[in-house]
Short mmCIF file of C-alpha atoms in Angstrom, two decimals:
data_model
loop_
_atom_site.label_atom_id
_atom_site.label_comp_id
_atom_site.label_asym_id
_atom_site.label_seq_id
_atom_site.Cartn_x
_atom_site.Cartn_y
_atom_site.Cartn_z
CA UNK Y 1 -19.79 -0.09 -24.11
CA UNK Y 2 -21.77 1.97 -21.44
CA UNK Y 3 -20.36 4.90 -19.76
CA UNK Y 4 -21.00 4.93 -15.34
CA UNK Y 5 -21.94 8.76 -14.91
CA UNK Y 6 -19.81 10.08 -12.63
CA UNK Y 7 -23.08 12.17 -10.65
CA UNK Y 8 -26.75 11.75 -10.78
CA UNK Y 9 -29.27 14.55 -10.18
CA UNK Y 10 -32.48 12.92 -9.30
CA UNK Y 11 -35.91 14.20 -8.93
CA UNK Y 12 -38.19 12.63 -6.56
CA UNK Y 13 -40.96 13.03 -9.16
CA UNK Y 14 -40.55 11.66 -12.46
CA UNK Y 15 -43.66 10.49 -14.55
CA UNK Y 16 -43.26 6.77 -14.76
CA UNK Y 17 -40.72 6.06 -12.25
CA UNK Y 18 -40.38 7.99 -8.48
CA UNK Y 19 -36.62 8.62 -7.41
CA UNK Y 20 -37.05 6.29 -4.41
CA UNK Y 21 -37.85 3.38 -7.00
CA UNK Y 22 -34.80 4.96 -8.87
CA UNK Y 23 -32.46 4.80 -5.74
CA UNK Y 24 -33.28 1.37 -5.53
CA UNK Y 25 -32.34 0.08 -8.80
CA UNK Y 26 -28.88 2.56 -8.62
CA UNK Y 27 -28.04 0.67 -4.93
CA UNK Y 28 -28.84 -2.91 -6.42
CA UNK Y 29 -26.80 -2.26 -9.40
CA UNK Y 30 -23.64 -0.71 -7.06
CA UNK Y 31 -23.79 2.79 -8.45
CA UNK Y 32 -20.46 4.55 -7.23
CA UNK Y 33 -21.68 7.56 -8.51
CA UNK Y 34 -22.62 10.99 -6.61
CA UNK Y 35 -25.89 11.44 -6.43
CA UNK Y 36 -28.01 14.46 -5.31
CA UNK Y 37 -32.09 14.00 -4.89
CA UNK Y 38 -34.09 17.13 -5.27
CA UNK Y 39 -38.04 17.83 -4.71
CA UNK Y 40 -40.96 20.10 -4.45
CA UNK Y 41 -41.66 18.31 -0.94
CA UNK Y 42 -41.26 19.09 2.22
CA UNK Y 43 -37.21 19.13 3.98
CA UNK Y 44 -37.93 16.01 5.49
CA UNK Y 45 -38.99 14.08 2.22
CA UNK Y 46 -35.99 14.62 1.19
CA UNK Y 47 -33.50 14.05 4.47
CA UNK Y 48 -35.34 10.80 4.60
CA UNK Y 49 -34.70 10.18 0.85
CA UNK Y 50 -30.85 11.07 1.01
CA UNK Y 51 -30.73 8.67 4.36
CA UNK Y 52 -32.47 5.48 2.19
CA UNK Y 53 -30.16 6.32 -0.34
CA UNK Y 54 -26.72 5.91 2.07
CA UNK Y 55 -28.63 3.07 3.47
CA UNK Y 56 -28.37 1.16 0.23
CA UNK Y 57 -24.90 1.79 -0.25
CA UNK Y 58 -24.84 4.96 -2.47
CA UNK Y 59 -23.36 8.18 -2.61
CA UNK Y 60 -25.64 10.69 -1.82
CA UNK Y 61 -24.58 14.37 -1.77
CA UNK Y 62 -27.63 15.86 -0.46
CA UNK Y 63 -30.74 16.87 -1.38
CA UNK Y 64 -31.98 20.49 -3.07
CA UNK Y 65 -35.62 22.01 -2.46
CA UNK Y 66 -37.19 22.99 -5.74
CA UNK Y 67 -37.27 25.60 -7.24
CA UNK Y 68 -33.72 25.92 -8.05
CA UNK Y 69 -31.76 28.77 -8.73
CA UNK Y 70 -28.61 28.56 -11.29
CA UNK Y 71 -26.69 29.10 -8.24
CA UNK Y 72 -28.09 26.76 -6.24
CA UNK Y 73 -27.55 23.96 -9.47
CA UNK Y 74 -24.26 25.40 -9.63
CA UNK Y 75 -22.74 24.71 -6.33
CA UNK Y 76 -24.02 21.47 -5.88
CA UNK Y 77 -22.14 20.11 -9.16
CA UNK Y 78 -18.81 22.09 -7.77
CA UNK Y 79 -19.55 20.21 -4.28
CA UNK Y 80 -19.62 16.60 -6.43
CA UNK Y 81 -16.63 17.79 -8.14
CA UNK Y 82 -14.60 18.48 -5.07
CA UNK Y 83 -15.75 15.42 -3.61
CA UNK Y 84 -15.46 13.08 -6.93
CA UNK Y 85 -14.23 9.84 -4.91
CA UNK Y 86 -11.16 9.14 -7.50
CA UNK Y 87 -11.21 5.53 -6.52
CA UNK Y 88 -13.26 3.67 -9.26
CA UNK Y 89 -12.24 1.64 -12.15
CA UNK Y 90 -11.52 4.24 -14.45
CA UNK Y 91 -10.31 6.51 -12.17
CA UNK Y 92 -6.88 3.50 -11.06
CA UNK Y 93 -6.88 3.22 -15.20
CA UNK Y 94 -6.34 6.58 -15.96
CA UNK Y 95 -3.94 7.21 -13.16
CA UNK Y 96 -2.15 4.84 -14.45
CA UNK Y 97 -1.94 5.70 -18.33
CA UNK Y 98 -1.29 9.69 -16.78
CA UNK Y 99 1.24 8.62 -14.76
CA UNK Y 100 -0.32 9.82 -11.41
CA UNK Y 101 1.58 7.25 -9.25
CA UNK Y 102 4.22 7.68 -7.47
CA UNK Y 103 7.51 5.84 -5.30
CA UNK Y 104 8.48 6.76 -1.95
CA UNK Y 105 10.84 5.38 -0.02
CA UNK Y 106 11.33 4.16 3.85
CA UNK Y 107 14.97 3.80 4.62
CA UNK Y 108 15.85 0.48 6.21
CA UNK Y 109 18.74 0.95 8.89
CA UNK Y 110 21.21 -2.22 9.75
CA UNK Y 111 22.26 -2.09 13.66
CA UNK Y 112 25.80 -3.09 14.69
CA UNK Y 113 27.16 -2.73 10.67
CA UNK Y 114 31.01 -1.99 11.13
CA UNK Y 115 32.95 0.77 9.68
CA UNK Y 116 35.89 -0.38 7.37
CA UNK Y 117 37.96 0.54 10.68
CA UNK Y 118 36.09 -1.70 12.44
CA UNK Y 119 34.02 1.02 14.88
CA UNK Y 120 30.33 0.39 14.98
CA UNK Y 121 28.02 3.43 13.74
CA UNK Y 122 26.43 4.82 16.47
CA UNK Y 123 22.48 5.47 16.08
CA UNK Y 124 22.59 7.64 19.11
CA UNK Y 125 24.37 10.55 17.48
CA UNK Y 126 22.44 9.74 14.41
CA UNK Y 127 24.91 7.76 12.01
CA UNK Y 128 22.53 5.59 10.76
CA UNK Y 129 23.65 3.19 8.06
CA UNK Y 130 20.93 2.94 5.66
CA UNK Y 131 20.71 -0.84 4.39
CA UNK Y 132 17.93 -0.91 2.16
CA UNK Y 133 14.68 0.93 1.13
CA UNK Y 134 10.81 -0.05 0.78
CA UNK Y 135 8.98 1.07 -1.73
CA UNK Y 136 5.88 2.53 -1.38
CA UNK Y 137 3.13 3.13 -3.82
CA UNK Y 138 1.23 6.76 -3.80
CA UNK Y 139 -1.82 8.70 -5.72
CA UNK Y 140 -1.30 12.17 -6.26
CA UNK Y 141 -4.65 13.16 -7.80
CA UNK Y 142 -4.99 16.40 -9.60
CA UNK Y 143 -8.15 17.34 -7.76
CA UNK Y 144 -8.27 14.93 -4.94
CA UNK Y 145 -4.69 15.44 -3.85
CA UNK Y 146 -2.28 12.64 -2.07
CA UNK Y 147 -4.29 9.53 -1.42
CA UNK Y 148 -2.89 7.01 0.00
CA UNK Y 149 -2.56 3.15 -0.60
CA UNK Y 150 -5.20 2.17 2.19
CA UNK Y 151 -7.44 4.28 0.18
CA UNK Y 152 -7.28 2.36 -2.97
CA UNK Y 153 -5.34 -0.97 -2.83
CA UNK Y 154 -8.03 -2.64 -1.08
CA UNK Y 155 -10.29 -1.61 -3.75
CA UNK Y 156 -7.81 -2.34 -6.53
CA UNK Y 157 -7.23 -5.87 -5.22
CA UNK Y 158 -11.15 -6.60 -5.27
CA UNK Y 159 -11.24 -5.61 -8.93
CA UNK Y 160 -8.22 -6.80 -10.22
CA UNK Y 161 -6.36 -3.84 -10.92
CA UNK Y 162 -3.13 -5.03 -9.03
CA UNK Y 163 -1.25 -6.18 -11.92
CA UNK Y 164 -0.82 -2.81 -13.73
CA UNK Y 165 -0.24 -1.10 -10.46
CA UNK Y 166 2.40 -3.88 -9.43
CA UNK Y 167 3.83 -3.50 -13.14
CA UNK Y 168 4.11 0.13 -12.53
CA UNK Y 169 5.90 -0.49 -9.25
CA UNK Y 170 8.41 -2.94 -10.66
CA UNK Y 171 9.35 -0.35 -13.72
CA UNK Y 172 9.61 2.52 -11.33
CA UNK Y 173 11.50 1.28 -8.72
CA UNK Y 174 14.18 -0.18 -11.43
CA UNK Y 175 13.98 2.73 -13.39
CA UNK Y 176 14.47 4.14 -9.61
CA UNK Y 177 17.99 1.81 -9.16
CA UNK Y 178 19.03 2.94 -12.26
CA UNK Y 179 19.11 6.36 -11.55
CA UNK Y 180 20.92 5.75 -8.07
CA UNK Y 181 23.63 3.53 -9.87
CA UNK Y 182 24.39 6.75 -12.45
CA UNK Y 183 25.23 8.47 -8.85
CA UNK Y 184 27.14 5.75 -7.44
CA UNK Y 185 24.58 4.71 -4.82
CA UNK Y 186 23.71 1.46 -4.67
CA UNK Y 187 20.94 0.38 -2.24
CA UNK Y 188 18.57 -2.31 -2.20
CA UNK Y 189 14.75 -1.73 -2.44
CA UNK Y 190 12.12 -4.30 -1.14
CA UNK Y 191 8.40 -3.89 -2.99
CA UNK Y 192 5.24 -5.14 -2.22
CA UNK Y 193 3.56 -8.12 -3.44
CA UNK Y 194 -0.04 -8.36 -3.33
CA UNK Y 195 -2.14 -11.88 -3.11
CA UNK Y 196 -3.93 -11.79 -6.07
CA UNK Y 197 0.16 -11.17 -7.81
CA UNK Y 198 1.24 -13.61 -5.65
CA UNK Y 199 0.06 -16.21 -7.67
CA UNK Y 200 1.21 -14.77 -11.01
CA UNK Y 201 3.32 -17.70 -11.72
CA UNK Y 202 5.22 -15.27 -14.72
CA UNK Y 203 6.11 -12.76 -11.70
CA UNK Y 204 9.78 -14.09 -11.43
CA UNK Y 205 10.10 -14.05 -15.17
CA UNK Y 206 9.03 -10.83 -15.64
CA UNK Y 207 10.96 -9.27 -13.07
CA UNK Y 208 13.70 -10.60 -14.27
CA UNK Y 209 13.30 -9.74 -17.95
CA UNK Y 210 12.76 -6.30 -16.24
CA UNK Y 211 15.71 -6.13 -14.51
CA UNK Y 212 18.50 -7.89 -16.83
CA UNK Y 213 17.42 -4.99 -19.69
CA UNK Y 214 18.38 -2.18 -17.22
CA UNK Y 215 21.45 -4.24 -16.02
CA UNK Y 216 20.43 -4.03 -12.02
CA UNK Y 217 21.57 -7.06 -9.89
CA UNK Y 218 18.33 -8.93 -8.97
CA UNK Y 219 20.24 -9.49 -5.01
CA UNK Y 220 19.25 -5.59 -5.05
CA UNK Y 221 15.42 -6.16 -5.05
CA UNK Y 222 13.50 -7.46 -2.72
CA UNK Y 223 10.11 -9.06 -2.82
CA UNK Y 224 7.84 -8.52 0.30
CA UNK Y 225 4.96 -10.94 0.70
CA UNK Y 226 2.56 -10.74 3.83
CA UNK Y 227 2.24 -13.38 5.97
CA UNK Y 228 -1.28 -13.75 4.83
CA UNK Y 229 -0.61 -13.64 1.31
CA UNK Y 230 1.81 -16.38 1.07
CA UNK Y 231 -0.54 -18.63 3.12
CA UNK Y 232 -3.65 -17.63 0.85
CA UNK Y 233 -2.49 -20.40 -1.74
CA UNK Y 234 0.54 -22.39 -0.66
CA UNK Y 235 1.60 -24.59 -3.24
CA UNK Y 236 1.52 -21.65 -5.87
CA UNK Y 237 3.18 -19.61 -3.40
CA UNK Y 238 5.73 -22.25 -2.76
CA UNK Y 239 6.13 -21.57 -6.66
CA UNK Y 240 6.64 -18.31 -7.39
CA UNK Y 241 8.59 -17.45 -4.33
CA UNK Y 242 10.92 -20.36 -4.81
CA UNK Y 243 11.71 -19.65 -8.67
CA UNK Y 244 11.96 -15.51 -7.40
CA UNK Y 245 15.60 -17.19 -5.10
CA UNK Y 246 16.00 -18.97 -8.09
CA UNK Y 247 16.63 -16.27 -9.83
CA UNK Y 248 18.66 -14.68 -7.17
CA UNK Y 249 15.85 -12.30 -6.04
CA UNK Y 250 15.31 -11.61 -2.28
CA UNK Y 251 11.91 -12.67 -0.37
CA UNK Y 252 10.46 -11.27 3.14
CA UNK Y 253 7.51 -12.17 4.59
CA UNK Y 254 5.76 -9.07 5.80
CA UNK Y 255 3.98 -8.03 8.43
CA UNK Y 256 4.31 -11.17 10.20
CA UNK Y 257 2.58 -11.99 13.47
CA UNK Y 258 -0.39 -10.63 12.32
CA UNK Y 259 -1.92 -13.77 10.53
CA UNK Y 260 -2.14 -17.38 11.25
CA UNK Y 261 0.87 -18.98 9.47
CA UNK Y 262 1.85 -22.45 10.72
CA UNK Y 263 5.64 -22.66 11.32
CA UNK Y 264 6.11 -25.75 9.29
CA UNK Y 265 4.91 -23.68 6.33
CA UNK Y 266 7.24 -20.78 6.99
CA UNK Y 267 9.67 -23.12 7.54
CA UNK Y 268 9.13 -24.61 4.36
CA UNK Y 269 8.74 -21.04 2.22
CA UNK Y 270 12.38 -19.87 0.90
CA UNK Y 271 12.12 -16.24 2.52
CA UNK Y 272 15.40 -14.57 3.43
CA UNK Y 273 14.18 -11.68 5.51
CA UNK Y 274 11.07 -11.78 8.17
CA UNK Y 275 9.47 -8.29 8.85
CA UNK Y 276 8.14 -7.83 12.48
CA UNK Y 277 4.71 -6.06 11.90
CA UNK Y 278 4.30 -2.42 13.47
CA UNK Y 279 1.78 -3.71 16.16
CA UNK Y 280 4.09 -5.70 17.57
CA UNK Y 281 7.29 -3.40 18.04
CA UNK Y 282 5.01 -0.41 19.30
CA UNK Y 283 3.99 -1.80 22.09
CA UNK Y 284 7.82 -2.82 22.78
CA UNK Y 285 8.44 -1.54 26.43
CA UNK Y 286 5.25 -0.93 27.32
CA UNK Y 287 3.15 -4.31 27.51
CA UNK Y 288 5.84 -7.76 27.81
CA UNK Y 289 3.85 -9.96 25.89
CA UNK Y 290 5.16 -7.80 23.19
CA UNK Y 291 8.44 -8.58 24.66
CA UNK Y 292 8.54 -12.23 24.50
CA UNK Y 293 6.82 -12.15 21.27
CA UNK Y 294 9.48 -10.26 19.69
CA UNK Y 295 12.20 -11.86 21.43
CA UNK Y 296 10.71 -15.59 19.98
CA UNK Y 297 10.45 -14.36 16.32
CA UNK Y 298 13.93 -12.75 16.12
CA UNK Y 299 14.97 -16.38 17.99
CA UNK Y 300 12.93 -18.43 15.35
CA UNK Y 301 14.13 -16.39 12.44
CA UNK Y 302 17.74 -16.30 13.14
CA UNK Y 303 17.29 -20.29 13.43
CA UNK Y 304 15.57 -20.30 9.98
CA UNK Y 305 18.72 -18.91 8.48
CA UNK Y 306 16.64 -15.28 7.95
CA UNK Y 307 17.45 -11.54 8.83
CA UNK Y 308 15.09 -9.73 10.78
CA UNK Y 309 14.01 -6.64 10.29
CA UNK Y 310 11.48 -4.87 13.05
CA UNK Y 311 8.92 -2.20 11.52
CA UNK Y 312 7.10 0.79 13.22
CA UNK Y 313 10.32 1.90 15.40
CA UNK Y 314 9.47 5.31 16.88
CA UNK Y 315 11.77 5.54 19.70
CA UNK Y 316 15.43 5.28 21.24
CA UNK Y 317 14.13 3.09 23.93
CA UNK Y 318 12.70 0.72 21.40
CA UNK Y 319 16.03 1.16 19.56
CA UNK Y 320 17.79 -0.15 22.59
CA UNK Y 321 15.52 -3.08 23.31
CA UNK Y 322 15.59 -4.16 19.49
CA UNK Y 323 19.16 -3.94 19.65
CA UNK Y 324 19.78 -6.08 22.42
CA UNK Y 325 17.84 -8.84 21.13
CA UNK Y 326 19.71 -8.56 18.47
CA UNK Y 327 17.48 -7.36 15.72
CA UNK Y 328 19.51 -7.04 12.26
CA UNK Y 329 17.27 -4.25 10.84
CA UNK Y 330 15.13 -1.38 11.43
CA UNK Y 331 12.62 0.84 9.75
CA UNK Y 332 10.18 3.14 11.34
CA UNK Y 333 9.53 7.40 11.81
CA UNK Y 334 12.46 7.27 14.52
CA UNK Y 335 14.61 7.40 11.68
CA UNK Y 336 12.70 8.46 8.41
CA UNK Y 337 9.39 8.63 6.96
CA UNK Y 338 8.75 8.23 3.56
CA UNK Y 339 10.48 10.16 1.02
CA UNK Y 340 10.87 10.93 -2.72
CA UNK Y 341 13.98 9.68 -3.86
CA UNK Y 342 16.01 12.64 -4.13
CA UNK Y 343 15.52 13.21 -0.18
CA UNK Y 344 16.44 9.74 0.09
CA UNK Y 345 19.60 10.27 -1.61
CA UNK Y 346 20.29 13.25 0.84
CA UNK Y 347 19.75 10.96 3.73
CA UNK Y 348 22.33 8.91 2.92
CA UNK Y 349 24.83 10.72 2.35
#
């Protein structure tokens, strides 16, 4: 089996074939590697050659006038290896195997929940009762540092490499309730489900297997599908989220109001939970289309028999407004950003 390199030094003069010919062949055969171009010529030969290289797709690191000194050599590998881009097929594999991906968690805060005295929590003074939790997937690289899930799920989706990084989720975020039960603290945690899982029809089966060994209720997880995702492939969508409330599992739908959905589908889809995407809320006292929006999808959910929970809240006044439409659950930087679980832990306490 061949080995990508993970750089390329290239001379623009090689006997039988020139490095522009060779920058060719490396863009039409999706080389993710670095590559640096170096030549005899004159500066612009090679400014032009490092531009017709970016042109077709590649990732050029510059290009070095020959001679070269050791030095010269030298920091121009230690350039490639500070700016290795981690996000390749081996590089998701490895992370995986070494354990180089993390949870953190968004708290989830229920409006209006009662004491056991009956007095409602007040947000203003900041008793927030935490509901629930997302998790969130993370990449802390040992040379790249944190990278973040926009960085590499869009990648991992388009080579399917989101079953082992949804397996990893599901382990880690029961191995996650576990460890919260030993303490007495019992939340729920929602995870993401990605299209290309979303059609797993062994999904339910497996998170079930999953959590019955560790003994976690499966009303404590919750299963967050975007609105696009469950309307990518209905019928098998239909499937796997009806057998995951079959099982006793919870199911949002994400992000919603950012796709097309037809309400008769929703309608027909078993979620328990709708999540009001960011763009929406954010724009919550400042534009009312955003308004009536908001006020129609809490309306349509509540009618559906679903909670509501409103994402991106980053201010009091959007508090306030979410509140008195009667919004059953919030999550946003007004109250937390992500956290490791033991500052999660600390939060609600």
């Amino acid at each position: 089996k061949s080995v990508m390199p993970t750089a390329i030094m290239l001379d623009l003069q090689m006997p039988d074939l020139d490095g522009v010919e060779y920058l060719r062949i490396l863009g039409e055969r999706g080389c993710t590697a670095n590559v640096i171009v170096m030549s005899g010529f004159d500066a612009r030969i090679l400014k032009t050659a490092v531009r017709l290289g970016e042109e077709r797709g590649l990732r050029m690191s510059g290009g070095m006038q020959k001679p070269l000194s050791m030095e010269t050599l030298k920091q121009g590998l230690n350039d490639i290896r500070r700016n290795q881009n981690p996000v390749s097929v081996p590089g998701i594999q490895l992370a995986v195997r070494e354990k180089q991906f993390y949870l953190q968690y968004q708290p989830k805060i229920r409006i209006g929940r009662e004491t056991e005295t009956g007095t409602k929590l007040s947000l203003a003074s900041g008793d927030w009762p935490l509901d629930s939790c997302e998790a969130l997937i993370r990449w802390r690289h040992p040379t790249g540092g944190l990278i973040m899930p926009d960085s590499f799920i869009p990648f991992a989706e388009a080579n399917e490499l989101m079953v082992p990084l949804t397996e990893f989720v599901m382990h880690a975020m029961v191995d996650q309730l576990v460890a919260w039960g030993e303490e007495g603290f019992k939340p729920s945690i929602g995870f993401n489900v990605s299209p290309k899982t979303m059609t797993d029809l062994q999904l339910p089966d497996r998170l079930a297997e999953l959590c019955d060994a560790a003994g976690i209720a499966h009303n404590r997880v919750i299963a967050e599908i975007t609105e696009t995702a469950a309307m990518t492939d209905v019928q098998r969508s239909m499937d796997t989220l009806t057998r995951l409330r079959l099982k006793g599992f919870r199911v949002a739908v994400d992000d919603f109001g950012t796709g097309y959905s037809s309400l008769v589908q929703l309608h027909r889809m078993p979620f328990t939970e709708l999540k009001i995407d960011k763009s929406i809320i954010m724009e919550l006292g400042m534009e009312e289309d955003a308004l009536t929006i908001t006020r129609s999808i809490i309306d349509l959910a509540h009618n559906l028999g679903m909670e509501v929970c409103a994402e991106g809240v980053e201010t009091q006044a959007c508090v306030d407004i979410l509140r008195d439409l009667e919004c059953d659950i919030l999550q946003g930087y007004y109250f937390h950003k992500p956290v490791e679980a033991p500052e999660l832990r600390k939060i609600s306490k």
